[in-house]
Coordinates of C-alpha atoms in Angstrom, one line a residue:
M1 CA 0.0 0.2 0.0
T2 CA 1.2 3.5 -0.9
Y3 CA 0.3 6.8 0.7
E4 CA 0.3 10.3 -1.0
R5 CA 2.3 13.0 0.9
Q6 CA 0.2 15.6 2.5
V7 CA 0.0 18.6 0.1
R8 CA -0.7 22.1 1.5
H9 CA -1.0 25.3 -0.4
K10 CA 1.7 27.7 1.3
P11 CA 3.5 31.0 0.3
V12 CA 6.8 30.1 1.9
H13 CA 8.6 26.8 0.9
G14 CA 11.8 25.3 2.6
A15 CA 11.3 26.5 6.2
T16 CA 10.3 23.3 8.1
I17 CA 10.4 24.8 11.6
G18 CA 8.3 27.8 12.8
I19 CA 9.4 29.5 16.0
V20 CA 7.3 31.5 18.2
M21 CA 9.2 34.1 19.9
L22 CA 8.7 36.0 23.1
D23 CA 8.6 39.8 22.5
T24 CA 12.1 40.3 24.0
K25 CA 14.8 43.0 23.2
F26 CA 18.0 41.6 24.5
Q27 CA 20.8 40.5 22.1
R28 CA 20.7 36.8 21.2
L29 CA 24.0 35.3 20.4
P30 CA 24.8 32.5 17.8
G31 CA 23.6 29.4 19.4
D32 CA 20.4 31.0 20.9
I33 CA 17.1 30.0 19.4
G34 CA 16.4 33.5 18.4
H35 CA 19.5 33.7 16.3
A36 CA 18.6 32.3 12.8
E37 CA 22.4 31.5 12.0
T38 CA 22.0 28.9 15.0
F39 CA 20.3 26.5 12.6
P40 CA 21.9 24.8 9.4
F41 CA 18.4 24.7 7.9
P42 CA 15.9 27.6 7.3
V43 CA 13.5 28.6 10.2
Q44 CA 10.6 30.9 10.2
Y45 CA 10.1 33.3 13.2
Q46 CA 6.9 35.1 14.5
V47 CA 6.8 37.1 17.6
A48 CA 3.9 36.9 20.1
K49 CA 3.5 40.7 20.3
G50 CA 3.6 42.1 23.9
V51 CA 4.3 38.6 25.6
R52 CA 7.5 38.8 27.4
N53 CA 8.2 37.0 30.7
G54 CA 7.7 33.3 29.9
A55 CA 8.3 32.3 33.6
I56 CA 5.0 33.8 34.6
L57 CA 2.9 32.7 31.7
A58 CA 0.1 30.1 31.8
P59 CA -2.4 28.8 29.4
D60 CA -5.2 29.9 31.5
Q61 CA -4.3 33.4 30.6
T62 CA -6.6 33.6 27.8
D63 CA -5.3 36.5 26.0
V64 CA -1.8 35.2 26.1
L65 CA -2.9 31.9 24.8
E66 CA -4.6 33.5 22.0
K67 CA -1.5 35.4 21.1
F68 CA 0.6 32.2 21.0
L69 CA -2.1 30.5 18.9
D70 CA -2.3 33.5 16.5
A71 CA 1.5 33.5 16.1
A72 CA 1.6 29.6 15.5
N73 CA -1.2 29.7 13.1
E74 CA 0.5 32.6 11.1
L75 CA 3.6 30.3 10.8
I76 CA 1.5 27.4 9.7
S77 CA -0.2 29.5 7.2
L78 CA 3.1 30.6 5.8
G79 CA 4.1 27.0 5.3
V80 CA 6.0 25.5 8.3
D81 CA 5.5 21.9 9.3
G82 CA 6.3 22.1 13.1
I83 CA 6.2 24.6 15.8
A84 CA 8.7 25.5 18.5
T85 CA 9.0 28.3 21.0
S86 CA 11.6 30.5 22.4
C87 CA 11.2 29.8 26.0
G88 CA 11.5 26.6 28.0
F89 CA 8.9 27.7 30.6
L90 CA 6.3 27.3 27.9
S91 CA 6.1 23.6 28.7
K92 CA 2.9 24.4 30.4
F93 CA 1.4 25.4 26.9
Q94 CA 2.4 21.8 25.5
P95 CA -1.0 20.1 25.8
V96 CA -3.2 22.9 24.7
L97 CA -1.0 23.9 21.7
T98 CA -1.0 20.2 20.5
E99 CA -4.8 20.2 21.0
R100 CA -5.3 23.4 19.1
L101 CA -2.7 23.5 16.3
S102 CA -2.7 21.3 13.0
V103 CA 1.1 20.5 13.0
P104 CA 3.5 18.9 15.7
V105 CA 4.6 21.2 18.5
A106 CA 7.8 21.0 20.6
T107 CA 7.3 23.9 23.1
S108 CA 10.2 23.3 25.4
S109 CA 13.6 21.7 25.8
L110 CA 12.1 20.0 29.0
L111 CA 10.4 17.6 26.7
Q112 CA 13.8 16.0 26.4
V113 CA 14.2 15.2 30.1
P114 CA 12.2 11.8 30.4
F115 CA 14.2 10.5 27.3
V116 CA 17.5 11.5 28.7
Q117 CA 16.7 10.0 32.0
A118 CA 16.0 6.8 30.1
T119 CA 19.6 6.8 28.7
L120 CA 21.4 7.2 32.0
P121 CA 23.3 4.6 34.0
K122 CA 21.5 3.3 37.0
G123 CA 21.7 5.6 39.9
K124 CA 22.2 8.7 37.7
R125 CA 19.5 11.3 37.0
V126 CA 19.0 14.4 34.9
G127 CA 19.5 18.0 36.3
I128 CA 17.9 21.0 34.9
L129 CA 19.6 24.3 34.5
T130 CA 16.9 27.0 34.3
A131 CA 17.0 30.8 33.7
V132 CA 15.0 31.6 36.8
E133 CA 15.4 28.8 39.7
D134 CA 12.5 29.9 41.8
A135 CA 10.1 30.1 38.9
L136 CA 10.5 26.6 37.4
T137 CA 7.7 24.8 39.3
Q138 CA 6.5 21.2 39.6
D139 CA 3.8 22.2 37.3
H140 CA 6.2 22.9 34.5
L141 CA 7.6 19.5 35.1
R142 CA 4.7 17.3 35.5
V143 CA 2.8 18.5 32.4
V144 CA 5.6 17.1 30.1
G145 CA 6.3 13.9 32.3
I146 CA 9.2 15.0 34.4
D147 CA 9.7 13.7 37.8
P148 CA 8.9 16.7 40.1
E149 CA 11.9 15.8 42.3
T150 CA 14.2 16.5 39.5
P151 CA 17.1 18.7 40.6
I152 CA 17.1 22.3 39.3
A153 CA 19.5 25.3 39.6
G154 CA 19.8 28.6 37.8
P155 CA 22.2 31.6 37.5
D156 CA 22.7 34.2 40.2
P157 CA 19.6 36.6 39.9
N158 CA 22.0 39.6 40.1
G159 CA 24.4 38.2 37.8
K160 CA 25.0 39.5 34.2
M161 CA 23.1 36.7 32.4
R162 CA 20.0 37.3 34.2
Q163 CA 20.2 41.1 34.4
N164 CA 20.9 41.3 30.7
S165 CA 17.7 39.5 30.1
I166 CA 15.7 41.5 32.5
N167 CA 17.0 44.8 31.2
G168 CA 16.7 43.9 27.6
R169 CA 20.3 44.7 27.0
A170 CA 20.9 45.3 23.3
S171 CA 24.6 44.3 23.6
V172 CA 25.9 41.6 25.8
D173 CA 29.3 40.1 26.8
Y174 CA 29.5 36.5 25.8
F175 CA 32.2 35.7 28.4
E176 CA 30.3 37.4 31.4
Q177 CA 27.2 35.4 30.6
E178 CA 29.3 32.2 30.2
K179 CA 30.8 32.7 33.6
D180 CA 27.3 33.0 35.1
V181 CA 25.8 29.9 33.4
V182 CA 28.8 27.6 34.1
A183 CA 28.9 28.7 37.8
A184 CA 25.3 27.7 37.8
A185 CA 25.9 24.3 36.4
R186 CA 28.6 23.7 38.8
K187 CA 26.2 24.7 41.7
L188 CA 23.6 22.0 40.3
V189 CA 26.1 19.3 40.2
E190 CA 27.7 20.2 43.7
R191 CA 24.2 20.1 45.1
N192 CA 23.4 16.7 43.6
A193 CA 26.3 14.2 43.1
D194 CA 24.2 11.7 41.3
I195 CA 23.6 14.0 38.2
G196 CA 24.5 12.2 35.0
A197 CA 23.2 14.8 32.4
I198 CA 22.1 18.3 32.2
V199 CA 19.2 19.7 30.2
L200 CA 19.1 23.4 29.5
E201 CA 15.7 24.8 30.0
C202 CA 16.6 28.3 29.0
T203 CA 16.8 28.9 25.2
N204 CA 19.5 31.5 25.8
F205 CA 21.9 28.8 27.3
P206 CA 22.8 26.9 24.2
P207 CA 25.8 29.2 23.4
Y208 CA 27.3 28.0 26.6
A209 CA 26.6 24.2 26.3
H210 CA 30.1 23.4 25.1
A211 CA 31.6 25.4 28.1
I212 CA 29.4 23.4 30.5
E213 CA 30.3 20.0 29.2
S214 CA 34.0 21.0 29.2
A215 CA 33.9 22.2 32.7
L216 CA 31.8 19.2 34.2
G217 CA 32.4 16.3 31.8
L218 CA 28.7 15.7 31.6
P219 CA 26.4 15.4 28.5
V220 CA 24.5 18.5 28.1
Y221 CA 21.1 18.8 26.2
D222 CA 19.4 22.0 24.9
V223 CA 16.6 23.3 22.7
V224 CA 18.8 23.5 19.6
G225 CA 19.6 19.9 19.7
M226 CA 15.9 19.2 20.3
I227 CA 15.0 21.2 17.1
H228 CA 17.5 19.4 15.1
W229 CA 15.9 16.2 16.1
F230 CA 12.5 17.6 15.5
Q231 CA 13.3 19.0 12.0
R232 CA 15.0 15.6 11.1
G233 CA 11.7 13.8 11.7
L234 CA 9.9 16.2 9.6
R235 CA 12.3 16.1 6.8
P236 CA 14.6 12.9 7.1
R237 CA 17.8 12.9 5.4
R238 CA 18.0 11.1 2.2
Y239 CA 21.1 9.1 1.6
D240 CA 22.9 8.2 -1.5
V241 CA 22.3 4.8 -2.7
P242 CA 25.6 2.9 -3.4
A243 CA 26.1 2.0 -7.0
S244 CA 26.3 -1.7 -6.0
C245 CA 22.7 -1.5 -4.8
S246 CA 21.2 -0.2 -8.1

């Protein structure tokens, strides 16, 4: 039995992933989800106008939910085949967005935590590095199937990384922010000696994933890697067929 590929009328072709962005102003560096050169494949962006602090958002805020749905539907109408978002705290929106949208949705890098946990040796567990330690609640975790006892840590709220985000700095220092993020990762591991891998909740942290892995010697997973996986399913790689097989 053969199946016809789903055909959609669309004005934009070749951008498989659509990313709904929070309405932020701070500089996003290469490696950040909001920097288009992060990806080796085309992505399409749409800003949820006026929606900023992901840590305090919830799907029961009807006006916020509708802005996310509007932005996502605009991306779908342009031609994308999957939706991601620019904030890990939007894990709370995963069930409602998958219910209301017509294409696959990956709201948060936190979706990876159960999978990563399944890969770890016995006695090891995942640790989550988040933008705002006190704001990542058990509700954010449970909704995407994460053990609510999973260890969490975040950067110093008075450090450069957090303050640059809060103040919407148009120009940031990579190395100052790296220092804050690596220090937070060290704190996470020092508090929890059984951590076998780290998942970065924050979509601003992937530029520092290599530094974290180098400092701690642990696997580090982030939203960029998740989107690579997501896109690969939507557009699997076609391999050359060896001449001997033809």
